[in-house]
Amino acid sequence: MSTQFAAKRLSKELSKISSSLPPGIELVSADNFEEWLLDIRVLDNNPLYQNQTYRLKFRFGSSYPIEPPEVVFVKLPDRPIPMHPHIYSNGIICLDLLGQQGWSPVQNVESVCMSLQSMLTGNSKNERPPGDEEFVRGNRLRPKDIEFYYHDNDV
Amino acid sequence: MEAFSGDAFNVPDSTDWLGTPLACLMQVEQAFRCHVCKDFYSSPMITSCNHTFCSICIRRCLSVDGKCPLCRASDQESKLRGNWALREAVDAFVQSRDVVLQFAKTPIENATPRSPKRKATDLDEEREEQPENKRLRMTTRSSKAKAVEATAAIMREEVDVAESEETADYEPELDDGLVACPICWSRMKPWQVDRHLDTSCPGSPQPQNASSSTAKTRGGSSFGAARTPFQNPPTPTKPPERLPALAYSMLKDTALRKKMAELGLSTSGSRQMLEKRHQEWVTIWNANCDSARPKKRSELLHDLEVWERTMGTRAPTMSRSANLGAQIKDKDFDGAAWAAKHDMSFKDLIAKARNSKNKVHRKGDEVAKSKEGSSAPESGQSDGDGAGNASPALALPKATVVDLTAVPPSSQPEPADSPAQTGQELTQTRHLENGPPYLLQVENIANHSLSGEAERTRS
C-alpha cells in the first residue's frame, strides 16, 4: 500500500522513465506502485560484466521517497547476480545509498540504477562479500532490516 | 497541484515538452519542480543551505532525519523561509502551461494568426474540449515562455515577428465555467446567455471590471477573482500560527493526549501512533501556514484522516493490545521482521512454557495419584473447563500458554515474496484476543537468531 504522496511521486517517476531512460537501463515492468522491475547493463568493457544483463527489483514502501526503496538483484535463467564484493549471491546489495542513512528523497529509481551501474563499472574484483555463503544461507531479514556496516569508501 | 491528481498514468511531466518545437521548456519546467515530490513547487520553502523544496516535502524530510535532501546539511524546520518569488513564478508557469503545451502540440494549419476577437471565441471552444485547463494571464507568463512561444510561431507559420508580438496581448483564456456574451463580452453561465441577450445586453462591448473577470481583464485582477491572489490574501482574520515541534520523549502519555485533545485530534491508539499522528498534523498544519491559499482546518483534518488510512496503521479505538493485533493482521505486516525482532522473547516464552508444562505434568501426576487415593475424583477440579484430568498438558497456567496448533496459511500475515523469505518462514505470529501474539511454530528459532547476529557483522 502506498500513500497518496508515494503514489504521486512514483507516477511522476514512471511517466518520466517510460519516456526516457539513460543507456543501459530498461524498464521491464511497473504494474503498480509497489514493485518495479528494471534491467541494467554495464556499458564499458569491464570484462566482469560484459554482455550481461541484470534484473533489479524495486519495492516501494508507503513512505517512499522519504524512506529508501528496497532494491535487490533478481536471479533468473538469463539474468545472473553480478559478481561484486558488495553484492551477495542472493541479490542483496550493500550500498549506503539504499540504507536509511545514505538515502535522500531526491534520489529516484533512475539515479539508483545509475549508481548501481557505476558501482559495477568501477569494480575489478571478481568476488563476493566476505561471509557470503553463510549470510545467504542464514539470512531471513528483509534488506531494510539488515544493519550493514559501510566501510568501503571507494565504491 | 489539484489539477494533476487525476489519472495516475497520465501525469503531466517535464517530458511532455519533448517532441514539440518547445522542447527547451523541459528544463524550465524541471526547474519549477520539487526534487522530493517531483511535482511543481507548492509553497516553496528555502533552507539554510539555499535549497528549495515544497513546504510539506522539506518538513517531512526534516522531521525524519533533520538534513537537507540535496546536500545533507543539517537544518531545522524553524529556519525555513518561504520563497515567494519562486511561488509566483511557479504559479504563473503552471497556469500558462496547458495553453502553451496545447499551442506547441497544435498542428500548423490550426495555428494561423487570428484577430483578437476571433481568437477569444476560438479559445472558448478549445476550452470546452479541455476542461482541466487553468486560467491564464498572458502578462504573467514567464518572459522565456513568451519568447519561446514567439519563436515557435515563427517556425510553424512564418508569420512576421511583429505581428505575433502584437497578437501576444490577445485575451487570456479563462476557465471559470462561464461564457462571454457575443455582443457585450460580459461573462455569464451558458444558460444565461439567451435571456441576457433578450433583456439586459447593452448592445456594445462593455469595459469589464475585475470582479466580472472578463476575457479583456488582464494580470492580477482577473487572476484574483476566483483563485486567491498573492497580493491580497483572502481576508484571513488572523494568520494561522505555526505549531512548535514537540520533544516526544519528554512528554508523558497524558500530557501528549492533552495536547492532542487541545488541537482537536483523536487521542486513540498506541503511544507510537499518537506521536506519528501529532507529527503528521504538525507537518501538514505548518505547511498549510506557508501556503498562499491556506486550506480550512476541516480540510486538514480530512487530510490527516486520509494519511492515517493509507498508512495502514489506523488506530482502532480499542486497547493497545487490540491495536497491536490490528497491525499484525494487516496485510502489510512484515512477518519476517517481526519474527526476527521478537526472536528472543519468543524463545523466552517457549522456555517458560516448556518449564511450566513439565511442572504441570508433574503436578498432574501428583493430582492423579492423590485422586486415586481420594473417594471423590471430581472435587479436585478447579478449572471446570472440561480440559481437566483427561489431558493434564492442556491445563497450562494461563500466563504462559503456547498454542502449538498450526495456523491456516491464509492467516499468515506476511508480504508475498520478499527476497529474504525465500527460505520459507517457519515462525509465524498470530494475535489472540486480549494478549500478546503467540508463537505458533517454533522450529528454526536457532537459525533466526544466528542469522541476525551474522548479518550485523557482514558487509
Coordinates of C-alpha atoms in Angstrom, one line a residue:
Chain A
M1 CA 0.0 0.0 0.0
S2 CA 1.3 3.4 -0.7
T3 CA 0.2 6.8 0.4
Q4 CA -1.0 9.4 -2.0
F5 CA 2.3 11.1 -1.6
A6 CA 4.2 8.0 -2.6
A7 CA 1.8 7.1 -5.4
K8 CA 2.0 10.6 -6.8
R9 CA 5.8 10.7 -6.8
L10 CA 6.0 7.2 -8.3
S11 CA 3.6 8.1 -11.1
K12 CA 5.8 11.0 -11.9
E13 CA 8.9 8.9 -12.0
L14 CA 7.1 6.3 -14.1
S15 CA 6.0 8.8 -16.7
K16 CA 9.5 10.1 -17.0
I17 CA 11.1 6.6 -17.0
S18 CA 8.8 5.3 -19.7
S19 CA 9.6 8.2 -22.0
S20 CA 13.3 8.3 -21.5
L21 CA 16.0 6.3 -19.6
P22 CA 19.8 6.6 -19.7
P23 CA 21.6 4.0 -21.9
G24 CA 21.9 0.6 -20.3
I25 CA 18.8 0.9 -18.2
E26 CA 15.4 -0.6 -19.2
L27 CA 12.1 -0.7 -17.6
V28 CA 10.8 -4.3 -17.5
S29 CA 7.5 -3.9 -15.6
A30 CA 5.8 -1.4 -13.4
D31 CA 2.3 -2.6 -13.0
N32 CA 1.7 -1.0 -9.6
F33 CA 3.3 1.4 -7.1
E34 CA 4.8 -1.4 -5.0
E35 CA 7.2 -3.3 -7.2
W36 CA 9.0 -2.4 -10.3
L37 CA 11.5 -4.4 -12.3
L38 CA 14.3 -2.9 -14.3
D39 CA 17.2 -4.3 -16.3
I40 CA 20.6 -2.8 -16.2
R41 CA 23.7 -3.4 -18.3
V42 CA 27.3 -2.2 -17.8
L43 CA 28.2 -0.1 -20.8
D44 CA 32.0 -0.1 -20.7
N45 CA 34.3 -3.0 -21.4
N46 CA 34.6 -4.3 -17.9
P47 CA 35.3 -8.0 -18.5
L48 CA 33.4 -9.0 -15.4
Y49 CA 30.1 -7.8 -16.7
Q50 CA 30.4 -7.8 -20.5
N51 CA 27.4 -9.0 -22.4
Q52 CA 25.4 -9.5 -19.3
T53 CA 22.1 -8.0 -18.2
Y54 CA 21.0 -7.9 -14.6
R55 CA 17.5 -7.7 -13.3
L56 CA 16.7 -5.3 -10.5
K57 CA 13.7 -5.4 -8.3
F58 CA 12.5 -2.2 -6.6
R59 CA 10.0 -2.4 -3.8
F60 CA 8.5 0.8 -2.5
G61 CA 7.1 1.4 1.0
S62 CA 4.4 3.7 1.9
S63 CA 6.9 6.4 3.0
Y64 CA 8.8 6.5 -0.3
P65 CA 10.6 8.8 -1.1
I66 CA 11.2 9.8 2.5
E67 CA 12.3 6.2 3.1
P68 CA 14.5 4.3 0.6
P69 CA 13.1 1.7 -1.7
E70 CA 14.2 -1.9 -1.3
V71 CA 16.4 -2.8 -4.2
V72 CA 17.8 -6.2 -4.9
F73 CA 19.1 -8.1 -7.9
V74 CA 16.9 -11.0 -9.0
K75 CA 18.3 -14.3 -10.3
L76 CA 16.7 -15.6 -13.5
P77 CA 18.0 -18.1 -16.0
D78 CA 19.3 -15.3 -18.3
R79 CA 19.8 -12.8 -15.5
P80 CA 22.7 -13.7 -13.2
I81 CA 23.6 -11.9 -10.0
P82 CA 26.6 -9.7 -10.8
M83 CA 29.8 -10.5 -9.2
H84 CA 30.8 -7.8 -6.8
P85 CA 32.3 -7.5 -3.3
H86 CA 29.2 -5.7 -2.1
I87 CA 26.6 -7.8 -3.7
Y88 CA 25.6 -11.1 -2.0
S89 CA 24.8 -14.0 -4.2
N90 CA 21.1 -13.8 -3.2
G91 CA 21.0 -10.4 -4.8
I92 CA 21.1 -8.3 -1.7
I93 CA 23.1 -5.1 -2.2
C94 CA 25.2 -3.5 0.4
L95 CA 25.2 0.2 -0.7
D96 CA 24.8 3.1 1.7
L97 CA 22.6 4.9 -0.8
L98 CA 20.0 2.3 -0.2
G99 CA 20.2 2.4 3.6
Q100 CA 18.3 4.7 5.9
Q101 CA 21.5 6.9 6.4
G102 CA 22.7 7.3 2.9
W103 CA 19.3 7.7 1.2
S104 CA 17.9 11.0 0.3
P105 CA 14.5 11.8 -1.1
V106 CA 16.0 13.5 -4.1
Q107 CA 17.2 10.1 -5.2
N108 CA 14.9 8.2 -7.6
V109 CA 14.7 4.9 -9.4
E110 CA 16.8 6.2 -12.3
S111 CA 19.5 7.6 -10.0
V112 CA 19.7 4.3 -8.1
C113 CA 20.0 2.4 -11.3
M114 CA 22.8 4.7 -12.4
S115 CA 24.6 4.4 -9.1
L116 CA 24.5 0.6 -9.4
Q117 CA 25.7 0.8 -12.9
S118 CA 28.7 2.8 -11.9
M119 CA 29.3 0.7 -8.9
L120 CA 29.6 -2.3 -11.2
T121 CA 31.7 -0.3 -13.8
G122 CA 34.2 0.7 -11.2
N123 CA 34.7 -2.8 -9.8
S124 CA 37.6 -5.1 -10.8
K125 CA 37.3 -7.7 -8.1
N126 CA 35.7 -11.0 -9.1
E127 CA 34.5 -11.9 -5.7
R128 CA 31.5 -12.0 -3.3
P129 CA 31.4 -10.2 0.0
P130 CA 33.2 -12.0 2.9
G131 CA 30.9 -14.5 4.5
D132 CA 28.6 -14.6 1.5
E133 CA 27.7 -18.2 1.8
E134 CA 26.9 -18.1 5.5
F135 CA 24.9 -14.9 5.0
V136 CA 22.9 -16.3 2.1
R137 CA 22.2 -19.5 4.0
G138 CA 21.2 -17.9 7.2
N139 CA 19.6 -14.6 6.2
R140 CA 15.8 -14.2 6.9
L141 CA 15.8 -10.5 7.2
R142 CA 14.5 -8.1 4.7
P143 CA 17.3 -5.9 3.3
K144 CA 16.0 -2.8 5.1
D145 CA 16.3 -4.6 8.4
I146 CA 19.9 -5.6 7.9
E147 CA 22.4 -3.5 9.6
F148 CA 25.1 -3.1 7.1
Y149 CA 28.4 -1.7 8.1
Y150 CA 29.6 0.6 5.4
H151 CA 33.3 0.7 5.4
D152 CA 34.4 0.9 1.8
N153 CA 34.5 4.5 0.5
D154 CA 35.9 3.7 -2.9
V155 CA 32.7 2.4 -4.4
Chain B
M1 CA -1.4 20.7 -7.8
E2 CA -5.0 19.7 -7.7
A3 CA -5.2 19.8 -11.5
F4 CA -2.8 16.9 -11.7
S5 CA -4.4 14.4 -9.3
G6 CA -6.4 12.6 -12.0
D7 CA -5.3 9.6 -13.8
A8 CA -2.2 8.2 -12.2
F9 CA -0.7 7.2 -15.5
N10 CA -1.5 10.4 -17.3
V11 CA 0.8 12.6 -15.3
P12 CA 1.9 16.0 -16.6
D13 CA 5.7 15.8 -16.6
S14 CA 8.5 17.9 -17.9
T15 CA 9.0 15.4 -20.7
D16 CA 5.7 16.5 -22.2
W17 CA 7.7 19.1 -24.0
L18 CA 9.9 16.6 -25.8
G19 CA 8.8 16.2 -29.3
T20 CA 7.3 19.6 -29.6
P21 CA 9.1 22.6 -31.0
L22 CA 9.3 23.9 -27.4
A23 CA 11.5 21.0 -26.1
C24 CA 13.7 23.6 -24.4
L25 CA 10.9 24.3 -22.0
M26 CA 11.6 20.9 -20.4
Q27 CA 14.5 22.5 -18.5
V28 CA 12.3 25.4 -17.5
E29 CA 9.7 23.1 -16.2
Q30 CA 12.2 20.9 -14.4
A31 CA 13.5 24.0 -12.5
F32 CA 10.0 24.5 -11.3
R33 CA 9.6 21.1 -9.8
C34 CA 10.5 19.9 -6.3
H35 CA 13.2 17.4 -6.0
V36 CA 11.3 15.4 -3.5
C37 CA 7.8 15.0 -4.9
K38 CA 8.7 15.9 -8.5
D39 CA 5.6 18.0 -8.6
F40 CA 5.5 21.7 -9.1
Y41 CA 6.6 23.5 -6.0
S42 CA 3.7 24.0 -3.7
S43 CA 4.5 26.7 -1.1
P44 CA 8.3 26.5 -1.8
M45 CA 10.5 27.0 1.2
I46 CA 14.2 27.8 1.1
T47 CA 16.5 26.1 3.5
S48 CA 19.6 27.4 5.3
C49 CA 21.7 25.8 2.6
N50 CA 19.7 27.7 -0.1
H51 CA 17.9 24.7 -1.5
T52 CA 14.2 24.9 -2.2
F53 CA 11.5 22.3 -1.6
C54 CA 7.8 22.2 -1.2
S55 CA 6.9 23.1 2.3
I56 CA 5.3 19.7 3.1
C57 CA 8.2 17.8 1.5
I58 CA 11.0 19.5 3.3
R59 CA 9.1 19.4 6.6
R60 CA 8.6 15.7 6.2
C61 CA 12.3 15.2 5.4
L62 CA 13.5 17.3 8.3
S63 CA 11.2 15.5 10.7
V64 CA 12.8 12.2 9.7
D65 CA 16.5 13.0 9.7
G66 CA 17.0 16.7 10.0
K67 CA 19.0 17.0 6.9
C68 CA 18.6 18.7 3.5
P69 CA 17.8 16.0 1.0
L70 CA 20.0 17.6 -1.6
C71 CA 23.2 18.4 0.2
R72 CA 22.8 16.6 3.6
A73 CA 23.5 19.8 5.6
S74 CA 21.7 19.8 8.9
D75 CA 18.7 22.1 9.1
Q76 CA 15.7 22.8 11.2
E77 CA 12.1 23.4 10.3
S78 CA 12.1 26.7 12.1
K79 CA 14.8 28.0 9.8
L80 CA 12.8 27.5 6.7
R81 CA 11.7 30.6 4.9
G82 CA 9.2 31.0 2.1
N83 CA 10.4 31.5 -1.4
W84 CA 7.7 33.8 -2.6
A85 CA 9.2 34.9 -5.8
L86 CA 9.5 31.3 -6.9
R87 CA 6.0 30.7 -5.7
E88 CA 4.7 33.3 -8.1
A89 CA 6.9 32.1 -10.9
V90 CA 5.6 28.5 -10.5
D91 CA 2.0 29.5 -10.3
A92 CA 2.4 31.6 -13.4
F93 CA 4.1 28.8 -15.2
V94 CA 1.5 26.3 -14.1
Q95 CA -1.3 28.5 -15.3
S96 CA 0.2 29.1 -18.7
R97 CA 1.5 25.5 -19.1
D98 CA -1.6 23.9 -20.6
V99 CA -2.1 26.6 -23.1
V100 CA 1.5 26.8 -24.1
L101 CA 1.7 23.0 -24.4
Q102 CA -1.5 22.9 -26.4
F103 CA -0.1 25.5 -28.6
A104 CA 3.2 23.6 -29.0
K105 CA 1.3 20.5 -30.0
T106 CA -1.2 22.1 -32.3
P107 CA -0.5 21.2 -36.0
I108 CA 0.4 24.1 -38.3
E109 CA -2.9 24.6 -40.1
N110 CA -4.8 25.4 -36.9
A111 CA -2.2 28.0 -35.8
T112 CA -3.0 30.7 -38.3
P113 CA -3.0 34.2 -36.8
R114 CA -6.4 35.5 -35.9
S115 CA -7.9 38.7 -34.9
P116 CA -8.1 39.2 -31.1
K117 CA -11.8 38.8 -31.1
R118 CA -11.9 35.7 -33.1
K119 CA -9.2 34.2 -31.1
A120 CA -11.2 34.7 -27.9
T121 CA -14.1 32.7 -29.2
D122 CA -11.9 30.0 -30.6
L123 CA -10.2 29.7 -27.4
D124 CA -13.5 29.3 -25.7
E125 CA -14.2 26.3 -27.9
E126 CA -10.9 24.9 -27.2
R127 CA -11.5 25.3 -23.5
E128 CA -14.5 23.1 -23.6
E129 CA -12.6 20.3 -25.1
Q130 CA -10.0 20.6 -22.4
P131 CA -11.8 21.1 -19.1
E132 CA -8.8 20.9 -16.9
N133 CA -7.3 23.9 -18.5
K134 CA -6.4 26.5 -15.9
R135 CA -6.9 30.2 -16.1
L136 CA -4.2 32.0 -17.8
R137 CA -2.9 35.5 -17.9
M138 CA -0.6 36.4 -20.7
T139 CA 1.1 39.2 -18.9
T140 CA 2.4 37.0 -16.2
R141 CA 3.8 34.3 -18.4
S142 CA 7.5 34.0 -17.9
S143 CA 9.3 36.0 -20.5
K144 CA 11.1 33.0 -21.6
A145 CA 7.9 31.2 -22.3
K146 CA 6.6 34.1 -24.2
A147 CA 9.8 34.4 -26.2
V148 CA 9.9 30.7 -27.0
E149 CA 6.3 30.7 -28.0
A150 CA 7.0 33.5 -30.4
T151 CA 9.9 31.6 -31.8
A152 CA 7.7 28.6 -32.3
A153 CA 5.2 30.7 -34.0
I154 CA 7.8 31.8 -36.5
M155 CA 8.9 28.3 -37.0
R156 CA 5.5 27.0 -37.6
E157 CA 3.6 29.5 -39.5
E158 CA 6.2 32.0 -40.7
V159 CA 4.2 35.0 -39.6
D160 CA 6.4 38.0 -39.1
V161 CA 7.6 38.6 -35.6
A162 CA 5.9 42.0 -35.2
E163 CA 2.5 40.6 -35.7
S164 CA 3.0 37.7 -33.4
E165 CA 4.2 40.1 -30.8
E166 CA 1.2 42.3 -31.3
T167 CA -1.2 39.4 -31.0
A168 CA 0.6 38.5 -27.9
D169 CA -1.8 40.6 -26.0
Y170 CA -4.8 38.6 -27.1
E171 CA -7.3 37.7 -24.5
P172 CA -6.2 35.3 -21.8
E173 CA -8.2 32.1 -21.8
L174 CA -10.4 31.8 -18.7
D175 CA -11.7 28.6 -17.3
D176 CA -14.3 29.8 -14.9
G177 CA -17.1 27.8 -16.5
L178 CA -18.6 31.0 -17.9
V179 CA -19.0 32.1 -21.5
A180 CA -18.8 35.6 -22.9
C181 CA -21.8 37.3 -24.4
P182 CA -21.1 37.6 -28.1
I183 CA -22.2 41.3 -28.1
C184 CA -21.2 42.9 -24.8
W185 CA -18.5 40.4 -23.7
S186 CA -19.8 40.1 -20.2
R187 CA -19.2 36.7 -18.8
M188 CA -22.0 34.5 -17.6
K189 CA -23.2 31.0 -17.3
P190 CA -24.1 29.4 -20.7
W191 CA -27.8 29.1 -19.9
Q192 CA -28.0 32.7 -19.0
V193 CA -26.9 33.9 -22.4
D194 CA -30.2 33.8 -24.2
R195 CA -32.0 35.6 -21.5
H196 CA -29.3 38.1 -21.2
L197 CA -29.4 38.9 -25.0
D198 CA -33.2 39.4 -24.7
T199 CA -33.2 41.5 -21.7
S200 CA -30.1 43.1 -20.3
C201 CA -27.5 43.2 -23.0
P202 CA -26.3 46.8 -23.5
G203 CA -25.7 46.1 -27.2
S204 CA -22.0 47.1 -27.4
P205 CA -18.8 45.8 -25.9
Q206 CA -18.5 47.0 -22.3
P207 CA -15.4 47.6 -20.3
Q208 CA -15.3 44.8 -17.8
N209 CA -14.3 45.3 -14.3
A210 CA -12.1 42.9 -12.4
S211 CA -14.8 41.2 -10.5
S212 CA -16.6 40.0 -13.6
S213 CA -13.2 38.6 -14.8
T214 CA -13.8 39.1 -18.4
A215 CA -11.7 38.0 -21.3
K216 CA -10.4 41.5 -21.5
T217 CA -9.1 41.7 -18.0
R218 CA -5.5 41.1 -17.6
G219 CA -2.9 40.5 -15.0
G220 CA -3.6 40.1 -11.3
S221 CA -7.1 41.4 -11.2
S222 CA -8.8 38.7 -13.1
F223 CA -6.5 36.1 -11.6
G224 CA -7.5 37.2 -8.2
A225 CA -11.2 36.7 -8.7
A226 CA -11.5 33.0 -8.0
R227 CA -8.1 31.9 -7.0
T228 CA -6.7 33.9 -4.2
P229 CA -4.0 36.3 -5.4
F230 CA -0.7 36.5 -3.7
Q231 CA -1.0 40.2 -3.3
N232 CA -4.1 40.3 -1.1
P233 CA -4.8 37.0 0.7
P234 CA -8.4 36.1 1.3
T235 CA -9.1 38.2 4.4
P236 CA -7.6 36.0 6.9
T237 CA -8.9 37.4 10.2
K238 CA -5.6 36.4 11.6
P239 CA -2.9 34.2 10.0
P240 CA -2.8 30.7 11.5
E241 CA 0.1 30.2 13.8
R242 CA 2.7 27.5 13.3
L243 CA 2.8 24.7 15.7
P244 CA 6.0 24.0 17.6
A245 CA 7.6 20.6 17.3
L246 CA 7.3 18.5 20.5
A247 CA 10.0 16.6 22.2
Y248 CA 8.0 13.4 22.4
S249 CA 10.5 11.7 24.7
M250 CA 10.0 14.5 27.3
L251 CA 6.2 14.1 27.3
K252 CA 4.2 11.7 29.4
D253 CA 1.3 9.9 27.8
T254 CA -1.3 12.0 29.5
A255 CA 0.4 15.3 28.6
L256 CA 0.6 14.2 24.9
R257 CA -3.0 13.2 24.9
K258 CA -4.0 16.5 26.5
K259 CA -2.0 18.4 23.8
M260 CA -3.7 16.5 21.1
A261 CA -7.1 16.9 22.6
E262 CA -6.5 20.7 22.6
L263 CA -5.6 20.5 18.9
G264 CA -8.8 18.6 18.3
L265 CA -7.0 15.4 17.2
S266 CA -8.0 11.9 18.0
T267 CA -6.3 10.5 21.1
S268 CA -6.9 6.9 20.3
G269 CA -4.3 4.4 19.6
S270 CA -0.9 3.5 20.9
R271 CA 1.7 5.9 22.1
Q272 CA 3.6 5.4 18.9
M273 CA 0.5 6.1 16.9
L274 CA -0.1 9.3 18.9
E275 CA 3.3 10.6 18.2
K276 CA 3.1 9.8 14.5
R277 CA -0.3 11.4 14.2
H278 CA 0.8 14.5 16.1
Q279 CA 3.9 14.7 13.9
E280 CA 1.9 14.5 10.7
W281 CA -0.5 17.1 12.0
V282 CA 2.3 19.5 12.8
T283 CA 3.8 18.9 9.3
I284 CA 0.6 19.5 7.4
W285 CA -0.5 22.3 9.6
N286 CA 2.8 24.2 9.3
A287 CA 2.9 23.5 5.6
N288 CA -0.5 24.9 5.3
C289 CA 0.6 28.0 7.1
D290 CA 3.2 28.5 4.4
S291 CA 0.6 28.2 1.7
A292 CA -0.6 31.2 -0.2
R293 CA -4.1 29.7 -0.2
P294 CA -4.4 28.0 3.2
K295 CA -6.9 25.3 3.5
K296 CA -9.6 25.2 6.1
R297 CA -8.9 23.3 9.3
S298 CA -11.6 20.8 8.4
E299 CA -9.8 20.0 5.2
L300 CA -6.6 19.5 7.0
L301 CA -8.3 17.1 9.4
H302 CA -9.6 15.3 6.4
D303 CA -6.1 15.1 5.0
L304 CA -4.9 13.7 8.3
E305 CA -7.5 11.1 8.2
V306 CA -6.6 10.1 4.7
W307 CA -3.0 9.9 5.7
E308 CA -3.8 7.7 8.6
R309 CA -5.9 5.4 6.5
T310 CA -3.4 5.0 3.8
M311 CA -0.5 4.4 6.2
G312 CA -2.4 1.2 7.1
T313 CA -1.9 1.9 10.8
R314 CA -5.2 3.4 11.6
A315 CA -5.6 3.2 15.3
P316 CA -8.7 1.5 16.4
T317 CA -10.4 2.9 19.4
M318 CA -9.7 -0.2 21.4
S319 CA -7.0 -1.2 23.8
R320 CA -3.4 -1.2 23.0
S321 CA -3.2 -5.0 22.5
A322 CA -6.1 -4.9 20.1
N323 CA -4.3 -2.2 18.2
L324 CA -1.2 -4.4 18.1
G325 CA -3.4 -7.2 16.8
A326 CA -4.7 -5.0 14.1
Q327 CA -1.2 -4.3 13.0
I328 CA -0.3 -7.9 12.9
K329 CA -3.4 -8.8 10.9
D330 CA -2.8 -6.1 8.5
K331 CA -1.8 -7.4 5.1
D332 CA 1.3 -5.3 5.0
F333 CA 2.5 -6.7 8.2
D334 CA 6.1 -7.7 7.9
G335 CA 6.1 -11.2 9.5
A336 CA 9.7 -11.8 8.9
A337 CA 10.9 -8.6 10.5
W338 CA 8.5 -9.2 13.4
A339 CA 9.8 -12.7 13.9
A340 CA 13.4 -11.6 13.8
K341 CA 12.8 -8.7 16.2
H342 CA 11.0 -10.7 18.8
D343 CA 13.0 -13.8 18.4
M344 CA 14.4 -13.5 22.0
S345 CA 11.1 -13.1 23.7
F346 CA 9.6 -15.9 21.7
K347 CA 12.4 -18.1 22.9
D348 CA 11.9 -17.0 26.5
L349 CA 8.2 -17.7 26.2
I350 CA 8.9 -21.1 24.8
A351 CA 11.3 -21.9 27.5
K352 CA 8.9 -20.8 30.2
A353 CA 6.1 -22.7 28.6
R354 CA 8.2 -25.9 28.5
N355 CA 9.1 -25.4 32.1
S356 CA 5.6 -24.9 33.3
K357 CA 4.3 -27.7 31.1
N358 CA 6.8 -30.0 32.8
K359 CA 5.6 -28.7 36.1
V360 CA 2.0 -29.2 35.2
H361 CA 2.9 -32.7 34.1
R362 CA 4.5 -33.4 37.4
K363 CA 1.6 -31.8 39.2
G364 CA -0.9 -33.6 37.1
D365 CA 0.8 -36.9 38.0
E366 CA 0.6 -35.9 41.7
V367 CA -3.0 -34.9 41.4
A368 CA -3.8 -38.1 39.6
K369 CA -2.1 -40.0 42.3
S370 CA -3.9 -38.1 45.1
K371 CA -7.2 -38.5 43.2
E372 CA -6.7 -42.2 43.0
G373 CA -6.4 -42.1 46.8
S374 CA -9.4 -39.9 47.4
S375 CA -13.0 -41.1 47.0
A376 CA -14.4 -38.1 45.1
P377 CA -12.4 -37.7 41.9
E378 CA -14.4 -34.6 40.5
S379 CA -13.9 -32.4 43.6
G380 CA -10.3 -31.6 42.8
Q381 CA -11.3 -29.9 39.6
S382 CA -10.9 -26.2 39.9
D383 CA -10.9 -25.2 36.2
G384 CA -14.3 -26.6 35.3
D385 CA -13.5 -26.2 31.6
G386 CA -13.6 -29.9 30.8
A387 CA -10.0 -30.0 29.8
G388 CA -9.3 -31.3 33.3
N389 CA -8.0 -34.6 34.3
A390 CA -8.1 -36.3 31.0
S391 CA -5.2 -34.4 29.5
P392 CA -3.1 -32.5 32.0
A393 CA -0.9 -31.0 29.3
L394 CA -3.8 -28.7 28.3
A395 CA -4.2 -27.2 31.8
L396 CA -1.2 -24.9 31.5
P397 CA -1.1 -21.8 33.6
K398 CA -2.7 -19.1 31.6
A399 CA 0.1 -16.6 31.6
T400 CA 2.4 -18.8 29.6
V401 CA 0.1 -20.6 27.2
V402 CA 1.8 -21.6 24.0
D403 CA -0.5 -22.6 21.2
L404 CA 1.2 -25.2 19.1
T405 CA -1.5 -25.6 16.6
A406 CA -0.7 -24.7 13.1
V407 CA -2.3 -21.6 11.5
P408 CA -4.1 -21.9 8.2
P409 CA -1.9 -20.4 5.6
S410 CA -4.4 -17.7 4.8
S411 CA -3.9 -16.0 8.1
Q412 CA -0.2 -15.9 7.6
P413 CA 0.5 -12.2 7.7
E414 CA 3.5 -11.7 5.6
P415 CA 4.1 -9.9 2.3
A416 CA 4.0 -12.0 -0.8
D417 CA 7.6 -12.7 -1.9
S418 CA 10.2 -10.8 -0.2
P419 CA 13.7 -11.9 -1.1
A420 CA 14.7 -12.7 2.4
Q421 CA 11.9 -15.1 2.8
T422 CA 12.8 -17.5 0.0
G423 CA 13.9 -19.9 2.6
Q424 CA 10.3 -20.1 3.8
E425 CA 9.3 -18.6 7.1
L426 CA 8.6 -21.1 9.7
T427 CA 7.9 -18.7 12.5
Q428 CA 4.5 -17.2 12.4
T429 CA 2.7 -15.0 14.7
R430 CA -0.9 -14.5 15.3
H431 CA -2.8 -12.3 17.6
L432 CA -5.2 -13.9 20.0
E433 CA -7.8 -11.8 21.8
N434 CA -6.5 -9.9 24.8
G435 CA -3.0 -10.9 24.8
P436 CA 0.4 -10.7 23.1
P437 CA 0.9 -12.6 19.8
Y438 CA 1.8 -16.2 20.4
L439 CA 4.3 -18.2 18.7
L440 CA 2.7 -20.9 16.7
Q441 CA 5.5 -22.9 15.3
V442 CA 8.8 -22.9 16.9
E443 CA 11.2 -24.7 14.6
N444 CA 14.2 -22.9 13.2
I445 CA 14.3 -20.4 16.1
A446 CA 18.0 -21.0 16.5
N447 CA 18.6 -20.3 12.8
H448 CA 16.8 -17.0 13.1
S449 CA 18.8 -15.6 15.9
L450 CA 22.1 -16.8 14.3
S451 CA 21.3 -15.1 11.1
G452 CA 20.5 -11.9 12.9
E453 CA 23.8 -11.8 14.6
A454 CA 25.7 -12.9 11.5
E455 CA 24.3 -10.1 9.4
R456 CA 25.4 -7.4 11.8
T457 CA 29.0 -8.4 11.2
R458 CA 28.7 -8.7 7.4
S459 CA 29.5 -6.4 4.6

